[in-house]
mmCIF file of C-alpha atoms in Angstrom:
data_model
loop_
_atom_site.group_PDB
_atom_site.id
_atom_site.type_symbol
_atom_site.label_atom_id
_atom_site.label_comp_id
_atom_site.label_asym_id
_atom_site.label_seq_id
_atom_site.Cartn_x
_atom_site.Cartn_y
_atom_site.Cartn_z
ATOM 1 C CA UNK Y 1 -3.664 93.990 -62.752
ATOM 2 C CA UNK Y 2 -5.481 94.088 -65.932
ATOM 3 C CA UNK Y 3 -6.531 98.113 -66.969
ATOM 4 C CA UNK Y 4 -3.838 99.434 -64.376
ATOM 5 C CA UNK Y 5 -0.604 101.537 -65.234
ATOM 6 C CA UNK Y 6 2.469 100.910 -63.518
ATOM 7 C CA UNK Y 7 3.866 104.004 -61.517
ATOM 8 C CA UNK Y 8 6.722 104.340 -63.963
ATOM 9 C CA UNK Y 9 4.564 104.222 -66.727
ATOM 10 C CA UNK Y 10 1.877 107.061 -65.557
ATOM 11 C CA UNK Y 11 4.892 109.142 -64.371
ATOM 12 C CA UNK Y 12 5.928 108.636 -67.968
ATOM 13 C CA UNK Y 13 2.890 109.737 -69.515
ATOM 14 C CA UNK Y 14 2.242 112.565 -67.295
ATOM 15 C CA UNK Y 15 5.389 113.533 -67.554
ATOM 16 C CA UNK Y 16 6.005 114.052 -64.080
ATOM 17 C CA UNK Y 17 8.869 112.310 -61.794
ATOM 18 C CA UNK Y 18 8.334 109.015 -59.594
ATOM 19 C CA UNK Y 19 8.815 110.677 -56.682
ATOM 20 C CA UNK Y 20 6.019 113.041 -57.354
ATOM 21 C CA UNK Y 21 3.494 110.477 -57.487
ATOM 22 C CA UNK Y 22 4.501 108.832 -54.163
ATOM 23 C CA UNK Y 23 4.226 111.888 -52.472
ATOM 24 C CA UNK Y 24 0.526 112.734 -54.041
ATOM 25 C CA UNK Y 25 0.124 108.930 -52.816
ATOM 26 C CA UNK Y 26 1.475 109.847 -49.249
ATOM 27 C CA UNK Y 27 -0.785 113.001 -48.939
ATOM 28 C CA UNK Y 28 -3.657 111.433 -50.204
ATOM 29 C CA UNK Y 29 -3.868 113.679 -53.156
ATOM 30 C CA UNK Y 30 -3.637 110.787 -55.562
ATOM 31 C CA UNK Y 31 -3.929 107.253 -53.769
ATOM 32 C CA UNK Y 32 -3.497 104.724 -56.192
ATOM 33 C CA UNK Y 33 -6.124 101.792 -55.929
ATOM 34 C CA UNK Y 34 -3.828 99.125 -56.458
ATOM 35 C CA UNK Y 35 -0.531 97.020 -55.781
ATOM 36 C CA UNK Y 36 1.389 94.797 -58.547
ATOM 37 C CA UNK Y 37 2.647 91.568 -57.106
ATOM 38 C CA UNK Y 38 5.904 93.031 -56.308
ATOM 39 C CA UNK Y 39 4.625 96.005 -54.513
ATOM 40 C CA UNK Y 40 4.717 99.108 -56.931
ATOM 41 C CA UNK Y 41 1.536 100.793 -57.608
ATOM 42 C CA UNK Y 42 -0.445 100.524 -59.838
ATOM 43 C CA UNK Y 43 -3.285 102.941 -61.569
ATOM 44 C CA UNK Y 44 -6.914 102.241 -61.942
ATOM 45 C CA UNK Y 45 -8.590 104.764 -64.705
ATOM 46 C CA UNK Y 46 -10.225 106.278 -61.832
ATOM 47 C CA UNK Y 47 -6.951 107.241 -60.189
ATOM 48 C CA UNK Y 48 -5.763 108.520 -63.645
ATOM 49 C CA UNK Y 49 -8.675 110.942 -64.153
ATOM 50 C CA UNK Y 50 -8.053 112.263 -60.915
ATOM 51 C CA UNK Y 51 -4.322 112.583 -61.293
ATOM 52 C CA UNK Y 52 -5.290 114.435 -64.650
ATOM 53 C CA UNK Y 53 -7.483 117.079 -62.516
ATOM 54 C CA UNK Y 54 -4.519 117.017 -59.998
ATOM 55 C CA UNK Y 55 -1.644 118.076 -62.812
ATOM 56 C CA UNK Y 56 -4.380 120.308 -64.767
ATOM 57 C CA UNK Y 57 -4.528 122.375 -61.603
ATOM 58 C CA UNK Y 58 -1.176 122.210 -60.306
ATOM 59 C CA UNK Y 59 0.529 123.716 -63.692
ATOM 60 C CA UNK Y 60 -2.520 126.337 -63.714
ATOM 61 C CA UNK Y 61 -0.355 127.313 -60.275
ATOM 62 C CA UNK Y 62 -2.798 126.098 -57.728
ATOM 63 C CA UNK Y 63 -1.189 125.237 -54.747
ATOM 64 C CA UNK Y 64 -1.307 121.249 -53.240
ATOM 65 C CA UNK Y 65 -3.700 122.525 -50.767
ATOM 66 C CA UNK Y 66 -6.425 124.327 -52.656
ATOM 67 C CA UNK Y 67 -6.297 121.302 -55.382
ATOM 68 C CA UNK Y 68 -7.595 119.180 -52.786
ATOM 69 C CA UNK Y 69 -10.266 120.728 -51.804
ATOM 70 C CA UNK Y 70 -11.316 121.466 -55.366
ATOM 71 C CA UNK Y 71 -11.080 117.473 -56.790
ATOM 72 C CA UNK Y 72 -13.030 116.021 -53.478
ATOM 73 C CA UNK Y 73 -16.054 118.144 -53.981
ATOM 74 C CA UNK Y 74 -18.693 115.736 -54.390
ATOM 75 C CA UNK Y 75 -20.967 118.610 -56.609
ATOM 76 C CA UNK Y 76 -18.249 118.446 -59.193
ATOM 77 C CA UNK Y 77 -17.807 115.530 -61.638
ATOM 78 C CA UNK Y 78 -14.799 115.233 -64.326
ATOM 79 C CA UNK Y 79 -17.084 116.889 -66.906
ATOM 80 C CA UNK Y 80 -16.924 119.927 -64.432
ATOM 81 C CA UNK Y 81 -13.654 119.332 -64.141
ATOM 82 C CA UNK Y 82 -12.770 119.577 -67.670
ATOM 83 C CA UNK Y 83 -14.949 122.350 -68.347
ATOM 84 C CA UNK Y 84 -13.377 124.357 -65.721
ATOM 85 C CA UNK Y 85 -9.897 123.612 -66.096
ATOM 86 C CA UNK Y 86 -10.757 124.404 -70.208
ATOM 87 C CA UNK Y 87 -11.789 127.781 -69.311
ATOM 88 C CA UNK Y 88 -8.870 128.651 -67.152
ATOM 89 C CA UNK Y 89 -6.578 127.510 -69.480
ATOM 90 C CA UNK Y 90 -8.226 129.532 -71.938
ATOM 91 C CA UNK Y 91 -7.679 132.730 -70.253
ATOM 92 C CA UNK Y 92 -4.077 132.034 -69.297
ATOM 93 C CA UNK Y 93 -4.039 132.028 -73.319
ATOM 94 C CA UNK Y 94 -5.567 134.699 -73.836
ATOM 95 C CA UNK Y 95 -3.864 136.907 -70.957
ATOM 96 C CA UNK Y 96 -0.401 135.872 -72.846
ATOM 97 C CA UNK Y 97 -1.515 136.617 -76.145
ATOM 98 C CA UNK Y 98 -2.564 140.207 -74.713
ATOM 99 C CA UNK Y 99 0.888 140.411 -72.998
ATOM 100 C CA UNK Y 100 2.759 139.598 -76.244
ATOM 101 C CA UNK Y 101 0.664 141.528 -78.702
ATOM 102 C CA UNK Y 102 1.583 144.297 -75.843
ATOM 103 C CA UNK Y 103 5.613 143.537 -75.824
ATOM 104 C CA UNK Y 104 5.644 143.596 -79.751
ATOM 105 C CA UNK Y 105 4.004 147.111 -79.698
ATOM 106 C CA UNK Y 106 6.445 148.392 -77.288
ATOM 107 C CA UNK Y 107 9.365 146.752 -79.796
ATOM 108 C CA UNK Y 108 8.058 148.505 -82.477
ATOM 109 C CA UNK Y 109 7.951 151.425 -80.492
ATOM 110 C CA UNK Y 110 11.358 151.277 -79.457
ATOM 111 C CA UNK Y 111 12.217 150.716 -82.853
ATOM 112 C CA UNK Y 112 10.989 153.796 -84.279
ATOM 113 C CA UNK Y 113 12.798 155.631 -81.575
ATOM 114 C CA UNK Y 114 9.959 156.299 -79.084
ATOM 115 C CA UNK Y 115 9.837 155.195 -75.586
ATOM 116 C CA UNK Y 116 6.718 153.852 -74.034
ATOM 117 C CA UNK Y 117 5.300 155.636 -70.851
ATOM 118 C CA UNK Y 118 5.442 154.090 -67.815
ATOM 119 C CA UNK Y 119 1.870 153.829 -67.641
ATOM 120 C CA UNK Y 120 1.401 152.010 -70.730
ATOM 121 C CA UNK Y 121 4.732 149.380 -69.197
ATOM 122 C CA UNK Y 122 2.864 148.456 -66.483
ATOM 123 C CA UNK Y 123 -0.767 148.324 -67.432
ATOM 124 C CA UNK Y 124 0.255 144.661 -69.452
ATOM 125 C CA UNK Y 125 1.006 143.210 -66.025
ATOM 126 C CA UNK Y 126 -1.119 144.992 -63.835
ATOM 127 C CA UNK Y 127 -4.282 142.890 -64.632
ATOM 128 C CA UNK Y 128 -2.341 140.267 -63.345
ATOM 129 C CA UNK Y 129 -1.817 140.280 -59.939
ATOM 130 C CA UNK Y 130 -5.325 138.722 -58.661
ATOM 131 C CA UNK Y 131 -4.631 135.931 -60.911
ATOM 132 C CA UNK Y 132 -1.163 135.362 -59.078
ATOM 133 C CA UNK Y 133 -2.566 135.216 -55.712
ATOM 134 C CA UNK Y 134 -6.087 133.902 -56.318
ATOM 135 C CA UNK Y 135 -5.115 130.243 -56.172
ATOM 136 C CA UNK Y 136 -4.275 131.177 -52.278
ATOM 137 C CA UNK Y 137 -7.422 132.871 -50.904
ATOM 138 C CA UNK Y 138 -9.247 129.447 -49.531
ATOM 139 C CA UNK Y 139 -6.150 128.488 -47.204
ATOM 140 C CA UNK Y 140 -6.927 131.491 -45.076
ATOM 141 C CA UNK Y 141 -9.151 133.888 -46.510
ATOM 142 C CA UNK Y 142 -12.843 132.866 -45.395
ATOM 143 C CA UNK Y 143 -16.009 134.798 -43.632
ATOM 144 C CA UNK Y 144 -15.152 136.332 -40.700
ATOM 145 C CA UNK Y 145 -18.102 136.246 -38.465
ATOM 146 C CA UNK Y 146 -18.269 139.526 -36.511
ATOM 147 C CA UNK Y 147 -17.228 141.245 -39.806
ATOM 148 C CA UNK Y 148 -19.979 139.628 -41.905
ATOM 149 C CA UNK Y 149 -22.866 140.438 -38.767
ATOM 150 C CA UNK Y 150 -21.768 143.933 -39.706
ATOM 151 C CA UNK Y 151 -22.102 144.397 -43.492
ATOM 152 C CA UNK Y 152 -25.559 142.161 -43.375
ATOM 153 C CA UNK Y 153 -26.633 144.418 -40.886
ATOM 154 C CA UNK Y 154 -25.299 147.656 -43.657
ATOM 155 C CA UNK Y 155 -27.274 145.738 -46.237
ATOM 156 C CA UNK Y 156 -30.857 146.325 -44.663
ATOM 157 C CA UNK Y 157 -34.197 144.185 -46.157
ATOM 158 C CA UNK Y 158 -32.415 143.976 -49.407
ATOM 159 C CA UNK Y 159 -33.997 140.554 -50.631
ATOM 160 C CA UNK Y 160 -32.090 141.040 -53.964
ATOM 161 C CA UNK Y 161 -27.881 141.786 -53.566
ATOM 162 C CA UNK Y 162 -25.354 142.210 -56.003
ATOM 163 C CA UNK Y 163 -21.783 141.155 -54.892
ATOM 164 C CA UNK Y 164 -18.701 142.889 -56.916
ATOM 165 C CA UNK Y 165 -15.497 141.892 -56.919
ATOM 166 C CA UNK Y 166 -16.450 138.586 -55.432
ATOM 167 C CA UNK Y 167 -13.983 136.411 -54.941
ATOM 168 C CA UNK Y 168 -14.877 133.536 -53.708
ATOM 169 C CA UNK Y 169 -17.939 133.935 -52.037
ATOM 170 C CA UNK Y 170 -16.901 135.311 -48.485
ATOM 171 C CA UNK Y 171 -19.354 137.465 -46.918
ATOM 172 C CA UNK Y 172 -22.739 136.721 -49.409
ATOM 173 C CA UNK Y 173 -25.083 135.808 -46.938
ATOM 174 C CA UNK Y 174 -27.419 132.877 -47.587
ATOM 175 C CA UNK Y 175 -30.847 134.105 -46.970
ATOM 176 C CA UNK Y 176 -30.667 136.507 -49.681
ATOM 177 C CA UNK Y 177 -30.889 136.386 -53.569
ATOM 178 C CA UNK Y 178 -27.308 136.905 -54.437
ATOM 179 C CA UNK Y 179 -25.675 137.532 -57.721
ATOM 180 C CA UNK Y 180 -21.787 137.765 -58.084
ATOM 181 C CA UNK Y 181 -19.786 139.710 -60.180
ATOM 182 C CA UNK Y 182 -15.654 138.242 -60.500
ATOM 183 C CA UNK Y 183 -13.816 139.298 -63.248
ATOM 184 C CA UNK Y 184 -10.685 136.550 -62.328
ATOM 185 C CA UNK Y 185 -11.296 132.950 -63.530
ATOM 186 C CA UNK Y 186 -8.755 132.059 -61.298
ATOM 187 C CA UNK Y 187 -11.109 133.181 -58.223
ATOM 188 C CA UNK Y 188 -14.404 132.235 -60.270
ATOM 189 C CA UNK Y 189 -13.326 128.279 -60.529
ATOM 190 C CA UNK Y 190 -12.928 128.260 -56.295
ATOM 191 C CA UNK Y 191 -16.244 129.375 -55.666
ATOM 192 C CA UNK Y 192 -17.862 126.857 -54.211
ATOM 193 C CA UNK Y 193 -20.347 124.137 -55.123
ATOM 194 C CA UNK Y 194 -23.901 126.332 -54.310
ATOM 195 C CA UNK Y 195 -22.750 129.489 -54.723
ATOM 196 C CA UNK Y 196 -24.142 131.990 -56.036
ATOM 197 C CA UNK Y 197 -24.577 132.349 -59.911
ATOM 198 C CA UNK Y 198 -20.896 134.880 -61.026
ATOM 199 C CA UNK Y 199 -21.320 136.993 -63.935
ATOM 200 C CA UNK Y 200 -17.686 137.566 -65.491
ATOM 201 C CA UNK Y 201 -17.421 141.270 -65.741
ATOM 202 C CA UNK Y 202 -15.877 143.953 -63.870
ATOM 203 C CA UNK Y 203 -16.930 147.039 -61.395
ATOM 204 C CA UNK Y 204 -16.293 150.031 -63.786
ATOM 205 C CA UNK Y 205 -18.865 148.138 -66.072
ATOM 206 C CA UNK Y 206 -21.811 146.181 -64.956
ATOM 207 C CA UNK Y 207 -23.579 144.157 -67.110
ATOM 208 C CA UNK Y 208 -27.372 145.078 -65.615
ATOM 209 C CA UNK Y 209 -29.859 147.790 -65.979
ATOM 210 C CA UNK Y 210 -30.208 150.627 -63.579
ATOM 211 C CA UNK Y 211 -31.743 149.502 -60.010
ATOM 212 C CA UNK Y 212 -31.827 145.748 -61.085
ATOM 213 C CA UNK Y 213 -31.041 145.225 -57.058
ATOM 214 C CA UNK Y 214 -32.248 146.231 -54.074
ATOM 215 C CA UNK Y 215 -28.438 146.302 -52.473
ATOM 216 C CA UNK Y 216 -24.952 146.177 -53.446
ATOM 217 C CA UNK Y 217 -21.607 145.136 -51.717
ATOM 218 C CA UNK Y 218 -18.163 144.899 -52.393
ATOM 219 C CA UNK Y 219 -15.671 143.507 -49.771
ATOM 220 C CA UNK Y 220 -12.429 143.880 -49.786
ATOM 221 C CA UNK Y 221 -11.935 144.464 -53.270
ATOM 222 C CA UNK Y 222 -12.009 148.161 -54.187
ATOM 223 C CA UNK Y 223 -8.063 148.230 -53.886
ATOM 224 C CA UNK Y 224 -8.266 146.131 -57.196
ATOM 225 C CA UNK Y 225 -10.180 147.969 -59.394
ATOM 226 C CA UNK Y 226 -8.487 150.351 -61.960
ATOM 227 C CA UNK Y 227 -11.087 152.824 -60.959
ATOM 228 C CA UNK Y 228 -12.802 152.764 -57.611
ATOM 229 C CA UNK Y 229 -14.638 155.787 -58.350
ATOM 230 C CA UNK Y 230 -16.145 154.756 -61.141
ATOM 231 C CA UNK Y 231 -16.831 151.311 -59.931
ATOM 232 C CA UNK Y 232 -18.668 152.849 -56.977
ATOM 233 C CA UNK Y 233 -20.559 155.108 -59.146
ATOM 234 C CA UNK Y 234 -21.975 151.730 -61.086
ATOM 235 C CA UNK Y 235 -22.735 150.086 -57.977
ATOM 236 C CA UNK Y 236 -24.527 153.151 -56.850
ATOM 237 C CA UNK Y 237 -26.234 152.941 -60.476
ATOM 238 C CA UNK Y 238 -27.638 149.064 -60.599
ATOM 239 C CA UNK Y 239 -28.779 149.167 -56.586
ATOM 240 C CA UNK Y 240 -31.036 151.461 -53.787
ATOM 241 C CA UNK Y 241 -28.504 150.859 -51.171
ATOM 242 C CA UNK Y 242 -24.981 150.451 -51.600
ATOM 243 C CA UNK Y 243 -22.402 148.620 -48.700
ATOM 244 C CA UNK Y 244 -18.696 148.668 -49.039
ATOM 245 C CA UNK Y 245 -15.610 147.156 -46.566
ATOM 246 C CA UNK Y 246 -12.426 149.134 -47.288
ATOM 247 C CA UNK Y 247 -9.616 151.218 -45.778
ATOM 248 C CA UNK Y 248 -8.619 154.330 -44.869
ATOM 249 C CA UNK Y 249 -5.441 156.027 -46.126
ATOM 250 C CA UNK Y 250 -6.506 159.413 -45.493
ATOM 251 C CA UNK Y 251 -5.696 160.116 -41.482
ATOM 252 C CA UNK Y 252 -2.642 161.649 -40.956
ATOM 253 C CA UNK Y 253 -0.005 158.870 -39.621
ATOM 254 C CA UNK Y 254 -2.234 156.501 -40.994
ATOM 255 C CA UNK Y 255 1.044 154.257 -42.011
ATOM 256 C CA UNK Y 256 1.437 154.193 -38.163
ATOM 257 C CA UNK Y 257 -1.281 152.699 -36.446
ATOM 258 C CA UNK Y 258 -0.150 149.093 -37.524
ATOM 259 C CA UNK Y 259 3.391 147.806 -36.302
ATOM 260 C CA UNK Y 260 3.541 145.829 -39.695
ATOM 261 C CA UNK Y 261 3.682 148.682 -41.977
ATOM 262 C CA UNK Y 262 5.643 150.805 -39.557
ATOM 263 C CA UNK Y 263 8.662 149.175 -38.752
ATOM 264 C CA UNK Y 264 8.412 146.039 -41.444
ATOM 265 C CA UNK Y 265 6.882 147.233 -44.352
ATOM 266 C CA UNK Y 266 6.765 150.752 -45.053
ATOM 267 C CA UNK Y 267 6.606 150.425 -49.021
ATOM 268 C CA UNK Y 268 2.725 149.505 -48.119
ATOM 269 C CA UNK Y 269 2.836 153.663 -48.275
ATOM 270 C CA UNK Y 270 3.867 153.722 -51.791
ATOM 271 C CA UNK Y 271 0.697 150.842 -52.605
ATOM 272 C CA UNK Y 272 -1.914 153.623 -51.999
ATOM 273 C CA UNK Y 273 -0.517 157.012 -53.043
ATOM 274 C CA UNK Y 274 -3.371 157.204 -55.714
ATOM 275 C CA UNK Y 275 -5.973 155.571 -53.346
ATOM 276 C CA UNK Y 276 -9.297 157.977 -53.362
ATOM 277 C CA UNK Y 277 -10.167 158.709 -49.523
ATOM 278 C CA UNK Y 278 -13.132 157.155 -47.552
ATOM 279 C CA UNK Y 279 -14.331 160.420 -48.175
ATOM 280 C CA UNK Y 280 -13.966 160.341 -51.828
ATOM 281 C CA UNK Y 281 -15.543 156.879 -52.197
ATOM 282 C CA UNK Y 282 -18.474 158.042 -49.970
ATOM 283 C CA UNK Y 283 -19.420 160.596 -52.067
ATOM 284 C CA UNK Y 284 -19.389 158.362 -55.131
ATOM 285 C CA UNK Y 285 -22.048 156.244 -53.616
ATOM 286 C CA UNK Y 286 -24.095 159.249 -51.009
ATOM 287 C CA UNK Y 287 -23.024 157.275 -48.017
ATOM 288 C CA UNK Y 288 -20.792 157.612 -45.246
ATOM 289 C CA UNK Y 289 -18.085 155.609 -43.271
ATOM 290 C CA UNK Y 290 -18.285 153.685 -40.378
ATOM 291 C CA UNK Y 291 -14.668 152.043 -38.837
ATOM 292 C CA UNK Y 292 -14.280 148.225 -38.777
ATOM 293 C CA UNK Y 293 -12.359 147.031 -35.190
ATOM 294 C CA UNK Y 294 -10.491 144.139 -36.403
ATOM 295 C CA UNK Y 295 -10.738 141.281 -33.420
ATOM 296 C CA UNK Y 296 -7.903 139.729 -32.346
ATOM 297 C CA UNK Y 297 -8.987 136.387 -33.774
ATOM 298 C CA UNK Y 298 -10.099 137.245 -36.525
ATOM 299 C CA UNK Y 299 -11.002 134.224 -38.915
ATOM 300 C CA UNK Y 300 -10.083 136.253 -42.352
ATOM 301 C CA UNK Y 301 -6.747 136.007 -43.290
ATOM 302 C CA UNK Y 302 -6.242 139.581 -44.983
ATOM 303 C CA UNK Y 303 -3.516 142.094 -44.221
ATOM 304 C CA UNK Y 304 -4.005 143.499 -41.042
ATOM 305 C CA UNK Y 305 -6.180 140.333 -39.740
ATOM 306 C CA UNK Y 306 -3.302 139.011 -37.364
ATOM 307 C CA UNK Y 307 -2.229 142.433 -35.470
ATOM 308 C CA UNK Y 308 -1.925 140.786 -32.323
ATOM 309 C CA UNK Y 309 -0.439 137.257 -33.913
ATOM 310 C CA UNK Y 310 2.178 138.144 -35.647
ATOM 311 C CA UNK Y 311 4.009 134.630 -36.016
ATOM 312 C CA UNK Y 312 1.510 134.418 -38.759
ATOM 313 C CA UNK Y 313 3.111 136.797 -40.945
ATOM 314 C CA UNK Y 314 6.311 134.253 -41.061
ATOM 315 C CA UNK Y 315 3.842 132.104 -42.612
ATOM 316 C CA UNK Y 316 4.068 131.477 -46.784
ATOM 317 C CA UNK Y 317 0.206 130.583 -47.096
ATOM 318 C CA UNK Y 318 -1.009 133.867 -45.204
ATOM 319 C CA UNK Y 319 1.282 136.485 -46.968
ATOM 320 C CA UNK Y 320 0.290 134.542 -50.869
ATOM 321 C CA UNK Y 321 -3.358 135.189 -50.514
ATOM 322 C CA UNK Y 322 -2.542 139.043 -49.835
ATOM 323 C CA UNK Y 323 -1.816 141.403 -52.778
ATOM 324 C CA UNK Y 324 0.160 143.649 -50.702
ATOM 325 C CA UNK Y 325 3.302 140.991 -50.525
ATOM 326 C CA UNK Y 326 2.994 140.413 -54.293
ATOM 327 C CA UNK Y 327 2.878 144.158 -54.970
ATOM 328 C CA UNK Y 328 5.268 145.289 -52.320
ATOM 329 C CA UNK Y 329 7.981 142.646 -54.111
ATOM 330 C CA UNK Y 330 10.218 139.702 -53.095
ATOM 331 C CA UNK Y 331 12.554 141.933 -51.590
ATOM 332 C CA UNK Y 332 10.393 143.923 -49.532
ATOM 333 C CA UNK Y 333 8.884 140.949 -48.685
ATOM 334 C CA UNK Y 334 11.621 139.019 -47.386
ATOM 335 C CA UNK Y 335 13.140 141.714 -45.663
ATOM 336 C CA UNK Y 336 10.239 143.063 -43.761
ATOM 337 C CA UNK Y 337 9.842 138.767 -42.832
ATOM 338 C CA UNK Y 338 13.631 138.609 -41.719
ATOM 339 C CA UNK Y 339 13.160 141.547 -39.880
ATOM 340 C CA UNK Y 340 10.328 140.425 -38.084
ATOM 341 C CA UNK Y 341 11.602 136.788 -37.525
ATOM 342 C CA UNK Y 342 14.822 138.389 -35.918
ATOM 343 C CA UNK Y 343 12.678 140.445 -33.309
ATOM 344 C CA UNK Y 344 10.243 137.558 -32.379
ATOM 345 C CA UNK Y 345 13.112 135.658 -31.217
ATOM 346 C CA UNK Y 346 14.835 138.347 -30.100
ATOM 347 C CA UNK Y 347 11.815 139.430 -27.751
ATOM 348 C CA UNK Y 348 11.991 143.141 -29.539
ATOM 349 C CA UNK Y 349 8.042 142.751 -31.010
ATOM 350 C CA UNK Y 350 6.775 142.148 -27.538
ATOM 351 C CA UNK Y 351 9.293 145.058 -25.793
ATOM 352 C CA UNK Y 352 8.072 147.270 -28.586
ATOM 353 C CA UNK Y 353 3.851 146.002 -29.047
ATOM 354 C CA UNK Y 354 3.074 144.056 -25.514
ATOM 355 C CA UNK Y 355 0.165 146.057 -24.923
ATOM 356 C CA UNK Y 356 -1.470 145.081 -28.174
ATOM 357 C CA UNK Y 357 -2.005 141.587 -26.174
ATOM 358 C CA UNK Y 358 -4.250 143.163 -23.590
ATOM 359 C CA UNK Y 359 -6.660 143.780 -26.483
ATOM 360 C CA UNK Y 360 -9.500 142.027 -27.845
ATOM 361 C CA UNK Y 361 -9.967 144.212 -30.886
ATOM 362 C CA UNK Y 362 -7.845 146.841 -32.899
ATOM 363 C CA UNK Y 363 -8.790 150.359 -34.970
ATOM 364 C CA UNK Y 364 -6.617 149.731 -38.174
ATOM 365 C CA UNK Y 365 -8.178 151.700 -40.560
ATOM 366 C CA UNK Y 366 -11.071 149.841 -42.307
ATOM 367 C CA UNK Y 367 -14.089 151.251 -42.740
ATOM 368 C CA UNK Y 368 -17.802 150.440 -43.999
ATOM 369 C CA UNK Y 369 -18.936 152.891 -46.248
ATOM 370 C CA UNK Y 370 -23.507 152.762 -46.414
ATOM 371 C CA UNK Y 371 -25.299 154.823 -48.896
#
């Protein structure tokens, strides 16, 4: 057993509890390599340098599931490891050093007698939210087929694309020369291994000359960007041909086309009172709007993605890589989720939305916009 730790002694030094280690072990998260002669494990340094990618991760606030998949890829070695967790944990720091430069203004603010608006309150945490869901997005948010054949289609014989607001990666399609643009470090470390290159930066201000591509997209991301408008505008500026996926919050009764937000969740109204109209963000780019059917099995996990299944909603994973449940609140949230539980046993979803299973696809409001 010579160069092994002892499970009590790595849970000592990582300063994490026995228990925790077993269940990495039973999960296969962190499998130790070895046995002492009574039995415990034991720790190779192999196993340690992966428990140290494990923990780095975890206390970032990656979930079990996501830190998986990001310590077996085989394109990234514990260099890349380090490296990546290094610049994530730089951010964190400097995202709390913003926030508490930000709280000791306000103090002295207060101080002096003069209250803060409540603009300026909420802009110190409103930067945050794709950081607090990010570490979700690869449990269910992923390319949905019929959705991508769509937006490829939009993008024309672009050979050159720029994607903003990228994520992740969904929807860049392979046989082009893609660039990515992802201001979130949180979303920029799950990309994965052949990607495409991602520039840190954000909409309202990209880093490249004018025309530098023959396309851009954005996809499902405008709703995060302080200003659309002026995002679309600069992807109107850097590219010929401009393709966005969105939503529509313009039609009248809008809030009622989907059962979610009408009987569950009507503070998704109060998400997009400020929300520019398909109309609005056509004109920024020259282009026009085209709706999006949503099919019934849709493979992308966001908001609207499981009209006609809505057990899913019940489910933690799907609603923490959507913004809407972090913005809407926890009790919002677990309302609307009681609510819903309540009539799926009850049998009042299917009395009230039966005919929604007859369909193969549903008209919920997103759009393509083309210029």
């Amino acid at each position: 057993m010579e160069g092994h730790l002892t499970v009590g002694r790595v849970a000592g030094l990582a300063g994490v509890s026995v228990r925790t280690l077993h269940h990495y072990d039973e999960i296969g998260l962190v499998e130790p390599s070895a046995r002492t002669a009574a039995g415990y494990r034991a720790y190779s340094a192999g196993d340690v340098e992966r428990l140290r990618e494990v923990l780095g991760y975890r206390r970032l606030g990656f979930g079990l599931r996501e830190i998986a998949a990001l310590v077996d890829d085989p394109a990234v070695d514990a260099v890349a490891h380090l490296r990546r967790l290094r610049g994530l944990l730089r951010e964190q720091r400097d995202r709390a050093a913003a926030m508490v430069a930000a709280i000791d203004k306000e103090l002295e603010a207060r101080a002096m007698g003069i209250r803060t608006t409540p603009e300026d309150q909420l802009k110190m945490f409103g930067a945050q939210l794709y950081e607090s869901i990010g570490s979700a997005y690869p449990a269910t948010r992923r390319t949905e087929p019929r959705i991508a054949a769509r937006i490829w289609e939009a993008l024309g014989d672009a050979r050159t694309v720029l994607n903003v607001g990228a994520g992740t990666g969904s929807y860049e399609p392979a046989d082009r020369e893609v660039t990515a643009v992802e201001p979130s470090a949180v979303m920029r470390a799950q990309r994965p291994a052949g990607a495409a290159r991602c520039v840190a930066a954000s909409a309202e201000r990209l880093p490249f000359p004018d025309r530098s591509f023959d396309a851009a997209m954005a996809v499902s991301t405008v709703h995060h960007w302080p200003d659309p408008v002026a995002g679309l505008r600069e992807m109107r500026r850097v590219a010929r041909r401009v393709v966005v996926f969105t939503y529509d919050a313009s039609t009248p009764g809008w809030l009622e086309r989907f059962w979610l937000t009408r009987d569950y969740l009507p503070e998704f109204a109060g998400l997009l009172t400020d929300w520019p109209s398909p109309a609005d963000m056509a004109r920024a780019i020259g282009g026009r709007a085209k709706p999006v059917p949503i099919p019934w099995d849709c493979a992308d996990g966001f908001f609207e993605a499981h009209w006609r299944r809505p057990e899913a909603y019940l489910d933690e994973h799907v609603r923490r890589a959507v913004s809407v449940w972090t913005r809407v609140g926890t009790r919002a949230e677990q309302r609307a989720v009681d609510s819903l539980r309540d009539d799926l046993s009850s049998g009042r979803w299917a009395e009230r939305n039966g005919d929604l299973l007859a369909l193969d696809e549903a008209e919920l409001g997103l759009r393509l916009l083309v210029a």
